[in-house]
Amino acid sequence: MINRELWKKSIVYQIYTRSFMDSNHDGIGDIQGIISKLDYVKDLGVNVIWLSPVYASPNDDNGYDISDYYSINPEYGTMQDMDKLIDEAMKRGIRIIMDLVINHTSDEHPWFIESKNPKSIYRDYYIWRDKPNNWTSFFSGSAWDQIGDSYYLHLFSKKQPDLNWNNPNVMKEIQGVIKFWLDKGIYGFRCDVINVIFKSSLDNGKKRLVLTGREFYHSQEGCHEILRTLRREVLDHYDCFTVGETVMVNTKEANDLILPERNELDMVFGFEHMEVDQINNKWFKTKFRPKKLIKVLTKWQQEVYWNANYLSNHDQPRSVSRFGDDQKYRIESAKALATLNLTLKGTPYIYQGEEIGMTNGDFKSLDEYMDIETHRIYALAIKLKFPKWYRMKMIRKTSRDNARTPMQWDENGGFSKEKPWLKTNQNTKFINAKESVSNPDSILNHYKSLISIRKENDILVDGSFEPLYTKHGLFIFKRILANEAIITILNLTKKAKKMPYLFHGKIILSNYKRENLTNEYLMPYESILVYQEGQK
Ligand code: ISL
Ligand code: CA
């Protein structure tokens, strides 16, 4: 029987293979490298790994441009390596979910190569027209490129042509891909930009600064229909779950994708909390104000059926650099953010390196960045005549490469003996897994405590969420189940703050080794978990 609720108890660790561990010293992380670190992942206490794409790909967008869904990128290893990873993980009680990228393929996928011929049966696997409309790409510029006399749609890079989900053959092909991987024993999928795959019209869109044309593909009814079909015809026949990456959704649109009666996705990654420190779009960052993050998270906790909680991933700046303080209070703030992410209601997602408090990259020049999105935005900033200091500031704060620097295993890096594909942060000297494992007060050990508290207390899985205090950068909330409760007390600022009122109960976790609740002040970035029994 499919236990669809198991994923609610899961704790997911995202691995970006290219940057995790390089086993054959070519400077690129690989699947054998992941296998060599499975005991480290197991010791953390997680039970699911989300594996960013490892399929065959020319790496225009680091694997989010797939040229063959049925084979493994040789840079990452072989299908035997993949089978071994699934098996070795299973032996450690860890299931694997894969990244399902079905809005687009690579332009080097045989389907696209064939589709360039207007007479081919693959022509309608993609969206070809004899002239472009005014839609713009997530990576800036037109969402169309020309081959011969025709234009094809690509919401991302020109090497990522969009599939045509109006074509039933595409549905059939992708059902085959999903079955192939589920038959291998994976536990489901993280579904890439899944709420933009159905285009209801190709008319010109309303002119916008960001994503002209999105009204014709954002969360369309056709997309819901596709998700219900995939669920009914394939996913419901396996013990698996799905988490959608759903850009620009509000809480209602999130529920429309995940409510059980919708039979579409199990949960979704929202972005509203990832947009609290920007104006208009992510490249124009503003000063981070904790109260905005707290307000958005409280809203999603209260309005969304089941949350996929995250503060980091391979597209976002590192959480401690963005929402904490990666200088004076790096350890305290990383622990406070961990306590936030692991005690909110929903399934927590931890991004590789977040558990040891890795920070944004320390890139010094444009040529040290590898991300296509970063280079495209930099080129646009030149066209818009932004001064160099401002262009560098934009990418320093926002580039996705901030999260893609090699995992820091020891004081020398420990990722590879060869020069890595992307520069290792020099702070690996003191921020690394080796030090974290041996140091009882490390951020890593704080994560391990949090994860075991989650496993020992169903309150943190099934309990309610009650906000108690959300002002002045303090976030205090209560999780209640039957007659037990756990209160999370967070000071998300670098200033000492007066507690709004005193609490009673047993301190079960503190990032300042606090012994009692009599002191009425919270230290900078202080986090406390209080257990209460005999609740009404
Ligand atoms: O993070 C983002 C939203 O602000 C965008 O940078 C990101 O491109 C968007 O969320 C979609 O991301 C997903 O699809 C892209 C791929 O580049 C990203 O890595 C992936 O997470 C295209 O497949
Ligand atoms: Ca390698």
Coordinates of C-alpha atoms and ligand atoms in Angstrom, one line a residue:
M1 CA 0.0 0.0 0.0
I2 CA 1.4 3.4 -0.8
N3 CA 2.1 5.3 2.3
R4 CA 1.7 8.8 1.0
E5 CA 2.0 10.3 4.4
L6 CA 5.6 9.0 4.9
W7 CA 6.9 12.1 3.0
K8 CA 5.4 14.3 5.7
K9 CA 7.9 12.8 8.2
S10 CA 10.8 13.0 5.7
I11 CA 13.8 15.4 6.1
V12 CA 15.3 16.0 2.7
Y13 CA 19.0 16.8 1.9
Q14 CA 19.6 18.4 -1.6
I15 CA 22.8 17.3 -3.3
Y16 CA 24.1 19.4 -6.3
T17 CA 26.3 16.6 -7.7
R18 CA 28.7 18.9 -9.6
S19 CA 29.8 20.5 -6.3
F20 CA 29.4 17.7 -3.7
M21 CA 32.4 15.3 -4.0
D22 CA 34.8 14.5 -6.8
S23 CA 35.9 10.8 -6.7
N24 CA 38.0 10.7 -9.8
H25 CA 39.8 14.0 -9.5
D26 CA 38.7 15.7 -12.7
G27 CA 37.5 18.8 -10.7
I28 CA 33.8 17.8 -11.1
G29 CA 31.6 16.2 -8.4
D30 CA 30.2 12.8 -9.3
I31 CA 28.0 9.9 -8.2
Q32 CA 30.8 7.8 -6.8
G33 CA 31.7 10.9 -4.8
I34 CA 28.2 11.0 -3.3
I35 CA 28.4 7.2 -2.5
S36 CA 31.7 7.8 -0.7
K37 CA 29.9 10.4 1.5
L38 CA 26.6 8.5 2.2
D39 CA 27.7 7.8 5.8
Y40 CA 28.1 11.5 6.4
V41 CA 24.6 12.1 5.0
K42 CA 23.2 9.3 7.1
D43 CA 24.8 10.6 10.3
L44 CA 23.1 13.9 9.7
G45 CA 19.9 12.0 10.1
V46 CA 18.1 12.8 6.9
N47 CA 16.1 10.1 5.1
V48 CA 15.7 11.5 1.6
I49 CA 18.2 12.9 -0.9
W50 CA 17.0 15.2 -3.6
L51 CA 19.5 14.8 -6.4
S52 CA 19.8 17.7 -8.8
P53 CA 19.9 16.5 -12.5
V54 CA 22.6 13.9 -13.4
Y55 CA 21.1 13.0 -16.7
A56 CA 23.1 13.3 -20.0
S57 CA 23.4 17.0 -20.7
P58 CA 25.8 19.5 -22.5
N59 CA 25.7 21.5 -19.1
D60 CA 24.6 24.8 -20.6
D61 CA 22.5 25.2 -17.4
N62 CA 24.4 22.6 -15.3
G63 CA 22.2 19.7 -16.1
Y64 CA 18.8 21.5 -16.3
D65 CA 19.2 21.0 -20.1
I66 CA 18.7 17.3 -20.6
S67 CA 19.8 15.6 -23.8
D68 CA 18.8 12.1 -22.7
Y69 CA 16.5 11.3 -19.8
Y70 CA 17.6 7.6 -19.9
S71 CA 21.3 8.0 -19.4
I72 CA 23.7 9.6 -17.0
N73 CA 26.1 12.5 -17.8
P74 CA 29.5 10.7 -18.2
E75 CA 31.0 13.6 -16.1
Y76 CA 29.0 12.3 -13.2
G77 CA 29.4 8.6 -13.9
T78 CA 27.4 5.6 -15.3
M79 CA 24.0 4.1 -14.9
Q80 CA 25.7 1.4 -12.8
D81 CA 26.9 4.1 -10.5
M82 CA 23.4 5.5 -10.3
D83 CA 22.0 2.0 -9.5
K84 CA 24.7 1.6 -6.8
L85 CA 23.8 5.0 -5.3
I86 CA 20.1 4.1 -5.1
D87 CA 21.0 0.7 -3.5
E88 CA 23.7 2.0 -1.1
A89 CA 21.4 4.8 0.0
M90 CA 18.5 2.3 0.6
K91 CA 20.9 0.3 2.8
R92 CA 21.2 3.4 5.0
G93 CA 17.5 4.0 5.1
I94 CA 17.8 6.9 2.6
R95 CA 15.5 7.2 -0.5
I96 CA 16.5 9.2 -3.6
I97 CA 14.2 11.7 -5.4
M98 CA 15.4 12.9 -8.8
D99 CA 15.0 16.3 -10.5
L100 CA 12.3 16.0 -13.2
V101 CA 13.0 18.7 -15.8
I102 CA 10.0 18.5 -18.2
N103 CA 9.3 22.1 -19.2
H104 CA 12.2 21.9 -21.6
T105 CA 15.0 19.7 -22.9
S106 CA 18.4 20.5 -24.2
D107 CA 18.7 21.6 -27.8
E108 CA 21.0 18.6 -28.2
H109 CA 18.2 16.2 -27.3
P110 CA 17.5 14.0 -30.4
W111 CA 13.8 15.1 -30.3
F112 CA 14.8 18.7 -30.8
I113 CA 17.4 17.9 -33.4
E114 CA 14.7 16.1 -35.4
S115 CA 12.2 18.8 -34.7
K116 CA 14.2 21.3 -36.8
N117 CA 12.8 19.6 -39.8
P118 CA 9.3 21.0 -40.3
K119 CA 8.1 17.7 -41.7
S120 CA 9.4 15.6 -38.8
I121 CA 6.9 13.9 -36.3
Y122 CA 9.0 15.6 -33.6
R123 CA 8.3 19.1 -34.9
D124 CA 5.3 19.5 -32.5
Y125 CA 7.3 18.2 -29.5
Y126 CA 8.4 21.9 -29.3
I127 CA 6.9 25.3 -29.9
W128 CA 7.9 26.6 -33.4
R129 CA 6.5 29.7 -35.1
D130 CA 7.3 31.7 -38.2
K131 CA 7.8 34.8 -36.0
P132 CA 8.5 35.4 -32.4
N133 CA 6.1 37.1 -29.9
N134 CA 7.2 39.5 -27.3
W135 CA 7.8 37.0 -24.5
T136 CA 11.0 37.3 -22.5
S137 CA 13.2 34.7 -20.9
F138 CA 13.9 34.0 -17.1
F139 CA 17.5 34.6 -18.1
S140 CA 16.7 38.0 -19.8
G141 CA 16.3 38.7 -23.5
S142 CA 13.8 37.3 -25.9
A143 CA 12.3 33.8 -25.2
W144 CA 12.7 32.9 -28.9
D145 CA 15.6 32.0 -31.1
Q146 CA 15.7 31.5 -34.8
I147 CA 16.7 28.4 -36.8
G148 CA 16.2 28.6 -40.6
D149 CA 13.0 30.5 -41.2
S150 CA 11.4 29.5 -37.9
Y151 CA 11.6 30.5 -34.3
Y152 CA 11.4 28.3 -31.2
L153 CA 10.3 29.1 -27.7
H154 CA 12.7 28.8 -24.7
L155 CA 11.7 30.3 -21.4
F156 CA 15.2 29.7 -20.2
S157 CA 18.4 29.6 -22.2
K158 CA 18.3 29.2 -26.0
K159 CA 19.8 25.7 -25.4
Q160 CA 16.7 24.8 -23.4
P161 CA 13.8 24.7 -25.9
D162 CA 10.4 24.4 -24.3
L163 CA 8.4 21.1 -24.8
N164 CA 5.0 21.5 -26.3
W165 CA 2.6 20.0 -23.6
N166 CA -0.3 20.5 -25.9
N167 CA 1.1 17.5 -27.8
P168 CA -0.1 14.1 -26.3
N169 CA 3.1 12.5 -27.6
V170 CA 5.1 14.6 -25.1
M171 CA 2.8 13.3 -22.3
K172 CA 3.5 9.7 -23.4
E173 CA 7.2 10.2 -23.7
I174 CA 7.5 11.8 -20.2
Q175 CA 5.3 9.1 -18.7
G176 CA 7.9 6.6 -20.0
V177 CA 10.7 8.6 -18.3
I178 CA 8.9 8.7 -15.0
K179 CA 8.2 5.0 -15.0
F180 CA 11.8 4.2 -15.9
W181 CA 13.1 6.0 -12.9
L182 CA 10.4 4.9 -10.5
D183 CA 11.0 1.3 -11.6
K184 CA 14.6 1.8 -10.5
G185 CA 13.4 2.4 -7.0
I186 CA 13.6 6.2 -6.6
Y187 CA 11.1 7.7 -4.2
G188 CA 9.8 10.5 -6.4
F189 CA 10.6 13.8 -8.0
R190 CA 11.4 17.5 -7.5
C191 CA 9.6 18.9 -10.5
D192 CA 11.5 21.8 -12.1
V193 CA 9.4 24.9 -12.9
I194 CA 6.4 22.6 -13.1
N195 CA 3.8 25.4 -13.0
V196 CA 4.9 27.0 -16.3
I197 CA 4.9 23.9 -18.6
F198 CA 1.5 24.5 -20.2
K199 CA 1.1 27.4 -22.6
S200 CA -2.5 28.3 -23.1
S201 CA -1.8 30.9 -25.9
L202 CA 1.2 32.3 -27.8
D203 CA -0.3 35.8 -28.0
N204 CA 1.9 38.8 -27.2
G205 CA 1.9 39.4 -23.4
K206 CA 1.4 42.6 -21.4
K207 CA 4.8 44.4 -21.5
R208 CA 6.6 43.7 -18.2
L209 CA 10.0 44.4 -16.7
V210 CA 10.2 40.6 -15.8
L211 CA 8.8 37.7 -17.8
T212 CA 6.6 39.4 -20.4
G213 CA 4.1 36.7 -21.5
R214 CA 3.8 34.9 -18.1
E215 CA 0.0 35.4 -18.0
F216 CA -0.2 32.7 -20.7
Y217 CA 1.8 30.0 -19.0
H218 CA 1.8 30.7 -15.2
S219 CA -0.3 28.0 -13.4
Q220 CA -2.7 27.5 -16.3
E221 CA -5.6 25.0 -16.0
G222 CA -3.9 22.9 -18.7
C223 CA -1.0 22.5 -16.3
H224 CA -3.3 21.2 -13.5
E225 CA -4.8 18.7 -16.0
I226 CA -1.3 17.4 -17.0
L227 CA -0.4 17.0 -13.3
R228 CA -3.6 15.1 -12.6
T229 CA -2.9 12.8 -15.6
L230 CA 0.7 12.1 -14.5
R231 CA -0.6 11.3 -11.0
R232 CA -3.5 9.1 -12.1
E233 CA -1.7 7.2 -14.8
V234 CA 1.8 6.8 -13.3
L235 CA 2.6 8.3 -9.9
D236 CA -0.3 6.8 -8.0
H237 CA 0.9 3.4 -8.9
Y238 CA 4.2 3.8 -7.0
D239 CA 5.3 4.5 -3.4
C240 CA 6.6 8.0 -4.2
F241 CA 6.0 11.7 -3.7
T242 CA 6.4 14.9 -5.7
V243 CA 7.5 18.4 -4.7
G244 CA 7.0 21.0 -7.4
E245 CA 9.2 24.0 -7.9
T246 CA 6.5 26.6 -8.6
V247 CA 7.6 30.1 -9.4
M248 CA 5.5 33.1 -8.6
V249 CA 2.7 31.2 -6.8
N250 CA 0.7 32.7 -3.9
T251 CA -0.7 30.6 -1.1
K252 CA -4.0 29.9 -3.0
E253 CA -2.2 28.9 -6.1
A254 CA 0.0 26.6 -4.0
N255 CA -3.0 24.9 -2.5
D256 CA -4.6 24.5 -5.9
L257 CA -1.5 22.3 -6.7
I258 CA -1.3 20.3 -3.5
L259 CA -4.7 19.9 -1.8
P260 CA -5.2 16.1 -1.5
E261 CA -8.5 16.3 -3.4
R262 CA -6.6 17.9 -6.3
N263 CA -4.5 14.8 -6.9
E264 CA -1.7 16.8 -8.5
L265 CA 1.5 17.4 -6.4
D266 CA 2.2 16.5 -2.8
M267 CA 3.9 19.8 -1.9
V268 CA 5.5 22.8 -3.6
F269 CA 8.5 25.2 -3.1
G270 CA 7.0 28.7 -2.9
F271 CA 9.2 31.7 -3.6
E272 CA 7.4 34.5 -1.7
H273 CA 9.9 34.2 1.2
M274 CA 12.7 34.2 -1.2
E275 CA 11.6 37.6 -2.5
V276 CA 11.5 39.6 0.8
D277 CA 14.9 41.2 0.2
Q278 CA 14.4 42.5 -3.4
I279 CA 12.6 45.1 -5.4
N280 CA 11.0 43.9 -8.6
N281 CA 13.4 41.1 -9.2
K282 CA 16.2 39.2 -7.4
W283 CA 19.0 41.2 -9.0
F284 CA 17.9 44.4 -7.2
K285 CA 18.5 43.4 -3.6
T286 CA 17.4 45.5 -0.6
K287 CA 18.5 45.3 3.0
F288 CA 17.1 42.1 4.6
R289 CA 14.5 42.8 7.2
P290 CA 13.6 39.7 9.4
K291 CA 10.1 41.0 10.0
K292 CA 9.3 40.6 6.3
L293 CA 10.6 37.0 6.3
I294 CA 8.6 36.3 9.5
K295 CA 5.4 37.8 8.0
V296 CA 5.6 35.7 4.8
L297 CA 6.5 32.4 6.6
T298 CA 3.7 33.0 9.1
K299 CA 1.2 33.5 6.2
W300 CA 2.4 30.3 4.4
Q301 CA 2.3 28.3 7.6
Q302 CA -1.3 29.4 8.3
E303 CA -2.7 29.3 4.7
V304 CA -0.9 26.4 2.9
Y305 CA -2.0 22.8 3.3
W306 CA 1.5 21.4 3.6
N307 CA 4.8 23.4 3.2
A308 CA 8.1 22.4 1.7
N309 CA 10.3 24.5 4.0
Y310 CA 13.6 25.7 2.7
L311 CA 16.0 28.7 3.1
S312 CA 18.7 27.6 0.6
N313 CA 19.1 25.7 -2.7
H314 CA 21.3 25.7 -5.7
D315 CA 19.7 28.8 -7.2
Q316 CA 19.7 31.0 -4.0
P317 CA 22.4 32.8 -2.1
R318 CA 23.5 30.9 1.0
S319 CA 21.0 31.3 3.9
V320 CA 23.5 32.3 6.6
S321 CA 24.9 35.1 4.3
R322 CA 21.4 36.2 3.3
F323 CA 19.1 35.8 6.3
G324 CA 21.8 35.5 9.0
D325 CA 25.2 37.1 9.7
D326 CA 28.1 35.3 8.0
Q327 CA 30.7 37.4 9.9
K328 CA 30.4 38.0 13.6
Y329 CA 27.4 35.7 14.3
R330 CA 27.8 33.1 11.7
I331 CA 27.5 30.1 14.0
E332 CA 24.7 31.5 16.2
S333 CA 22.6 32.7 13.2
A334 CA 23.1 29.5 11.2
K335 CA 21.8 27.6 14.2
A336 CA 18.9 29.9 14.6
L337 CA 18.0 29.5 10.9
A338 CA 18.3 25.8 11.2
T339 CA 16.0 25.8 14.2
L340 CA 13.5 27.9 12.2
N341 CA 13.6 25.6 9.2
L342 CA 13.3 22.4 11.2
T343 CA 10.5 23.4 13.5
L344 CA 8.1 25.0 11.1
K345 CA 5.2 22.8 10.0
G346 CA 6.0 21.0 6.8
T347 CA 8.8 19.0 5.2
P348 CA 12.2 20.5 5.8
Y349 CA 14.8 20.7 3.0
I350 CA 18.5 21.2 3.8
Y351 CA 20.8 22.2 1.0
Q352 CA 24.3 20.7 0.9
G353 CA 26.7 22.8 3.1
E354 CA 23.9 24.6 4.9
E355 CA 24.4 22.1 7.7
I356 CA 28.0 23.4 8.3
G357 CA 27.2 27.1 7.8
M358 CA 28.8 27.5 4.4
T359 CA 28.6 31.1 3.1
N360 CA 28.3 32.8 -0.2
G361 CA 31.3 32.4 -2.6
D362 CA 34.3 34.7 -2.4
F363 CA 34.5 35.5 -6.2
K364 CA 36.8 38.3 -7.1
S365 CA 36.2 38.7 -10.8
L366 CA 33.5 38.0 -13.5
D367 CA 35.5 35.1 -15.0
E368 CA 35.3 33.2 -11.7
Y369 CA 31.5 32.9 -12.1
M370 CA 30.3 30.0 -14.2
D371 CA 26.5 30.3 -14.1
I372 CA 24.8 31.1 -17.4
E373 CA 22.1 33.2 -15.7
T374 CA 24.8 35.3 -14.0
H375 CA 26.7 36.0 -17.2
R376 CA 23.5 36.9 -19.1
I377 CA 22.4 39.3 -16.4
Y378 CA 25.9 40.9 -16.3
A379 CA 25.8 41.4 -20.1
L380 CA 22.3 43.0 -19.8
A381 CA 23.7 45.3 -17.0
I382 CA 26.4 46.4 -19.4
K383 CA 23.8 47.1 -22.1
L384 CA 21.8 49.1 -19.5
K385 CA 25.1 51.1 -18.8
F386 CA 25.2 50.1 -15.1
P387 CA 28.6 51.0 -13.7
K388 CA 31.0 48.1 -13.1
W389 CA 31.0 48.4 -9.3
Y390 CA 27.2 48.1 -9.4
R391 CA 27.3 45.1 -11.9
M392 CA 29.7 43.3 -9.6
K393 CA 27.6 44.1 -6.5
M394 CA 24.5 42.7 -8.3
I395 CA 26.2 39.3 -9.0
R396 CA 28.1 39.1 -5.8
K397 CA 24.9 39.2 -3.8
T398 CA 22.6 37.2 -6.1
S399 CA 24.5 34.8 -8.4
R400 CA 23.5 31.2 -8.1
D401 CA 27.2 30.4 -8.0
N402 CA 27.1 31.5 -4.4
A403 CA 25.4 28.2 -3.6
R404 CA 27.4 26.1 -6.0
T405 CA 31.0 26.4 -4.6
P406 CA 32.4 23.0 -3.8
M407 CA 31.3 21.3 -0.6
Q408 CA 33.9 22.1 2.1
W409 CA 35.1 18.8 3.5
D410 CA 38.3 19.8 5.3
E411 CA 40.7 22.7 5.9
N412 CA 42.1 22.3 2.4
G413 CA 38.7 21.9 0.7
G414 CA 38.8 18.1 0.3
F415 CA 36.4 18.2 -2.7
S416 CA 39.0 17.3 -5.3
K417 CA 42.8 17.0 -5.9
E418 CA 42.2 18.7 -9.2
K419 CA 41.3 22.4 -9.6
P420 CA 37.5 22.4 -9.1
W421 CA 35.1 23.5 -11.9
L422 CA 34.1 26.4 -9.6
K423 CA 36.3 28.1 -7.0
T424 CA 36.3 26.7 -3.5
N425 CA 35.7 29.4 -0.9
Q426 CA 38.9 30.2 1.0
N427 CA 37.0 30.0 4.3
T428 CA 37.1 26.3 3.9
K429 CA 40.1 26.6 6.3
F430 CA 37.7 27.0 9.2
I431 CA 34.3 26.1 7.7
N432 CA 34.4 22.4 6.8
A433 CA 32.7 19.1 7.5
K434 CA 35.8 17.6 9.3
E435 CA 35.9 20.4 11.9
S436 CA 32.1 20.3 12.2
V437 CA 31.9 16.6 12.9
S438 CA 34.5 16.8 15.6
N439 CA 33.3 20.0 17.3
P440 CA 30.3 19.2 19.7
D441 CA 29.2 22.9 19.4
S442 CA 29.2 23.0 15.6
I443 CA 26.3 24.0 13.4
L444 CA 26.3 20.4 12.1
N445 CA 25.7 19.0 15.6
H446 CA 22.9 21.6 16.1
Y447 CA 21.3 20.2 13.0
K448 CA 21.7 16.6 14.2
S449 CA 20.1 17.6 17.5
L450 CA 17.2 19.3 15.7
I451 CA 16.7 16.3 13.4
S452 CA 16.6 13.8 16.3
I453 CA 14.2 16.1 18.2
R454 CA 12.0 16.0 15.1
K455 CA 12.2 12.2 15.0
E456 CA 11.4 11.9 18.8
N457 CA 8.5 14.4 18.7
D458 CA 5.5 14.0 16.4
I459 CA 4.5 17.5 17.5
L460 CA 7.0 18.9 15.0
V461 CA 5.4 16.8 12.2
D462 CA 1.7 16.7 13.0
G463 CA 1.4 19.6 15.5
S464 CA -0.5 22.8 14.8
F465 CA 1.4 26.1 14.1
E466 CA 0.4 29.0 16.4
P467 CA 2.3 32.3 16.0
L468 CA 2.9 33.8 19.5
Y469 CA 5.1 36.9 18.7
T470 CA 6.3 38.2 15.4
K471 CA 7.6 41.7 16.1
H472 CA 11.0 43.5 16.3
G473 CA 12.8 40.6 14.5
L474 CA 11.6 38.1 17.1
F475 CA 9.8 35.0 15.7
I476 CA 8.1 33.0 18.5
F477 CA 5.7 30.2 17.6
K478 CA 4.2 27.2 19.2
R479 CA 3.6 23.7 17.8
I480 CA 0.8 21.8 19.7
L481 CA -0.3 18.2 19.5
A482 CA -2.7 16.7 22.0
N483 CA -1.5 17.9 25.4
E484 CA 2.1 18.6 24.4
A485 CA 3.8 21.6 22.9
I486 CA 7.1 22.8 21.6
I487 CA 7.8 26.6 21.5
T488 CA 10.4 28.0 19.1
I489 CA 11.9 31.2 20.3
L490 CA 14.0 33.0 17.7
N491 CA 15.8 36.4 17.7
L492 CA 16.6 36.9 14.0
T493 CA 18.6 40.1 14.6
K494 CA 22.1 41.0 15.7
K495 CA 20.8 42.9 18.7
A496 CA 19.9 41.6 22.2
K497 CA 16.1 41.8 22.5
K498 CA 13.8 41.8 25.5
M499 CA 11.5 38.7 25.6
P500 CA 7.9 39.8 25.2
Y501 CA 6.9 37.6 28.1
L502 CA 8.5 34.8 30.1
F503 CA 7.9 31.2 29.1
H504 CA 7.8 28.1 31.3
G505 CA 8.8 24.7 30.3
K506 CA 11.9 22.6 29.7
I507 CA 14.6 23.9 27.4
I508 CA 15.4 21.1 24.9
L509 CA 17.7 23.0 22.6
S510 CA 19.6 26.3 22.8
N511 CA 22.3 27.9 20.7
Y512 CA 23.7 29.8 23.7
K513 CA 23.6 26.9 26.2
R514 CA 20.9 28.7 28.0
E515 CA 20.0 26.9 31.3
N516 CA 16.7 28.6 32.2
L517 CA 14.0 31.0 31.0
T518 CA 14.3 33.6 33.8
N519 CA 16.6 35.9 31.9
E520 CA 14.3 38.3 30.1
Y521 CA 16.8 39.1 27.3
L522 CA 17.5 37.1 24.1
M523 CA 21.0 37.3 22.8
P524 CA 21.8 38.2 19.1
Y525 CA 20.4 35.3 16.9
E526 CA 19.5 33.3 20.0
S527 CA 17.3 30.3 19.4
I528 CA 15.6 28.3 22.1
L529 CA 13.3 25.2 21.9
V530 CA 11.0 24.9 25.0
Y531 CA 9.0 21.7 25.6
Q532 CA 5.7 22.0 27.5
E533 CA 3.5 19.2 28.8
G534 CA -0.1 19.2 30.0
Q535 CA -1.3 21.8 27.4
K536 CA -5.0 22.5 27.3
Ligands
ISL1 O1 15.7 31.2 -8.7 C1 15.0 31.6 -9.6 C2 13.8 32.4 -9.3 O2 14.1 33.6 -8.8 C3 15.5 31.5 -11.0 O3 16.9 31.8 -11.0 C4 15.4 30.1 -11.4 O4 15.8 30.0 -12.8 C5 13.9 29.6 -11.5 O5 13.5 29.5 -10.2 C6 13.8 28.2 -12.1 O6 14.8 27.4 -11.6 C7 14.8 26.0 -12.1 O7 14.7 26.0 -13.5 C8 15.8 26.5 -14.2 C9 17.2 26.1 -13.7 O8 18.1 27.1 -14.2 C10 17.2 26.2 -12.2 O9 18.5 25.8 -11.6 C11 16.1 25.4 -11.6 O10 16.1 25.4 -10.2 C12 15.7 26.0 -15.7 O11 15.6 24.6 -15.6
CA2 CA 34.7 13.7 -10.9

